[in-house]
Amino acid sequence: MLNFTVGPVQESDEILGIGSQQTPYFRNQSFSKIMLENEAMMKELSFAEENARVVFLTASGTGAMEAAVMNCFSKEDNVLVVDGGGFGHRFVQLCEIHEVPHTVVKVPFESALTKEMLEPYNGCGYTGFLINMHETSIGKLYDMKLVADFCKKNSLFLVVDAISAFLADSFNMSELGADVMITGSQKALAVPPGISILVLSEKAVDRVTNHKVKSMYFNLADALKNGERGQTPFTPAVSILLQIHARLKQLCEYGAEAEIKRIAELAEYFRSQITDLPLKIASPSLSNAVTPLMVDEEISAYEIFETLERDYGIWVCPSGGELKDKLFRVGHIGCLEKRDYDKLVDAMKQIFSNK
């Protein structure tokens, strides 16, 4: 199978090989050394400040989102939440569950996030800001400089879900003044799902350490304490952390910018090859991570997804709900090359020629 989804993504033979080995014992110095190196490399690739810390959770990205909300905010806060799709709305739901006062900034499907949308909330006493940098459900990338400038002006604690944007789009945690960055193992890190990662600024570490969270598993203060010795409070997904270690070493050899450039070139190449197909790119602000494609009314997007899987051995991302028959997405992260996209484009041309 060829995998053009945005998670889990296509993995290299080296990463697959690590996953096929016997899972080692982890309460020892050798694993602690690996975890401390993982933390240092994540800080380097996210351009975090020197005193930043990293937490590796054995959980999906949603687990990290929930941990961030639980550990960073309380009933005394009042946060802004950008809701432009399924994952932005997830932050809204988490605020509701954990009784964090919040206001929703709704971004219509066809629109980018603009300065005018944020202007009504200037100087209104908000304490935090939650955003999915890339709303993966519809392939929309938000302007993080716009968001960062707004947060700095209003002294807001900024939490960024960069789960699919990390290493696909430019993200400099220190320059943006982000307090928490979230990503996941199954995106541009290109290893199996199971680990989510939170990079915490010094300010975030202080907030988490002094916050009494009603949770055992998602207690980030406990995770930070254990992380000082290169360990986790509970049994982690050991093999995936070893795969992450190998992948981070690769990435640090040539840098985050080079990986972003590689992914951007794949995205540009694919988009240039589909101009003659009856498809419309569906986002006003694109991420390098994925191309969202709207189909005309003569063919179902879900039918394209099923046909590619069944007849061509190719996976793309379907959509759900009201977009099921209108939108599918093609990812550009993972172990992919231009020749892989040639196979995808040829398959799509055959599907459309048969309609």
PDB file of C-alpha atoms in Angstrom, residues 83-85 106-112 117 135 137-140 142 280-285 292-294 319 322-323 326-327:
ATOM      1  CA  ASP A  83     -12.892  26.783  16.103  1.00  0.00           C
ATOM      2  CA  GLY A  84     -12.545  26.329  12.360  1.00  0.00           C
ATOM      3  CA  GLY A  85     -13.169  22.601  12.064  1.00  0.00           C
ATOM      4  CA  LYS A 106     -15.568  30.778  14.836  1.00  0.00           C
ATOM      5  CA  VAL A 107     -13.773  30.655  11.478  1.00  0.00           C
ATOM      6  CA  PRO A 108     -16.033  29.788   8.511  1.00  0.00           C
ATOM      7  CA  PHE A 109     -14.978  26.916   6.244  1.00  0.00           C
ATOM      8  CA  GLU A 110     -14.178  29.191   3.300  1.00  0.00           C
ATOM      9  CA  SER A 111     -12.287  31.826   5.323  1.00  0.00           C
ATOM     10  CA  ALA A 112      -8.831  32.321   6.760  1.00  0.00           C
ATOM     11  CA  MET A 117     -11.870  38.304  13.674  1.00  0.00           C
ATOM     12  CA  GLU A 135      -7.006  22.516  11.016  1.00  0.00           C
ATOM     13  CA  SER A 137      -9.925  18.161   9.039  1.00  0.00           C
ATOM     14  CA  ILE A 138     -10.244  20.670   6.175  1.00  0.00           C
ATOM     15  CA  GLY A 139      -6.600  21.441   5.381  1.00  0.00           C
ATOM     16  CA  LYS A 140      -6.560  25.042   6.645  1.00  0.00           C
ATOM     17  CA  TYR A 142      -3.672  29.600  10.336  1.00  0.00           C
ATOM     18  CA  LYS A 280     -10.669  22.293  -6.580  1.00  0.00           C
ATOM     19  CA  ILE A 281      -8.200  22.984  -3.782  1.00  0.00           C
ATOM     20  CA  ALA A 282     -10.541  23.721  -0.910  1.00  0.00           C
ATOM     21  CA  SER A 283      -8.566  25.932   1.480  1.00  0.00           C
ATOM     22  CA  PRO A 284      -7.800  29.674   1.413  1.00  0.00           C
ATOM     23  CA  SER A 285      -4.590  29.078   3.407  1.00  0.00           C
ATOM     24  CA  PRO A 292      -7.701  19.306   0.599  1.00  0.00           C
ATOM     25  CA  LEU A 293      -9.565  18.554  -2.625  1.00  0.00           C
ATOM     26  CA  MET A 294     -13.192  19.354  -3.409  1.00  0.00           C
ATOM     27  CA  SER A 319     -13.747  13.312   5.249  1.00  0.00           C
ATOM     28  CA  GLU A 322     -21.462  16.718   5.576  1.00  0.00           C
ATOM     29  CA  LEU A 323     -18.119  16.758   3.743  1.00  0.00           C
ATOM     30  CA  LYS A 326     -17.427  16.504  -1.176  1.00  0.00           C
ATOM     31  CA  LEU A 327     -13.880  16.501   0.178  1.00  0.00           C
TER      32      LEU A 327
END
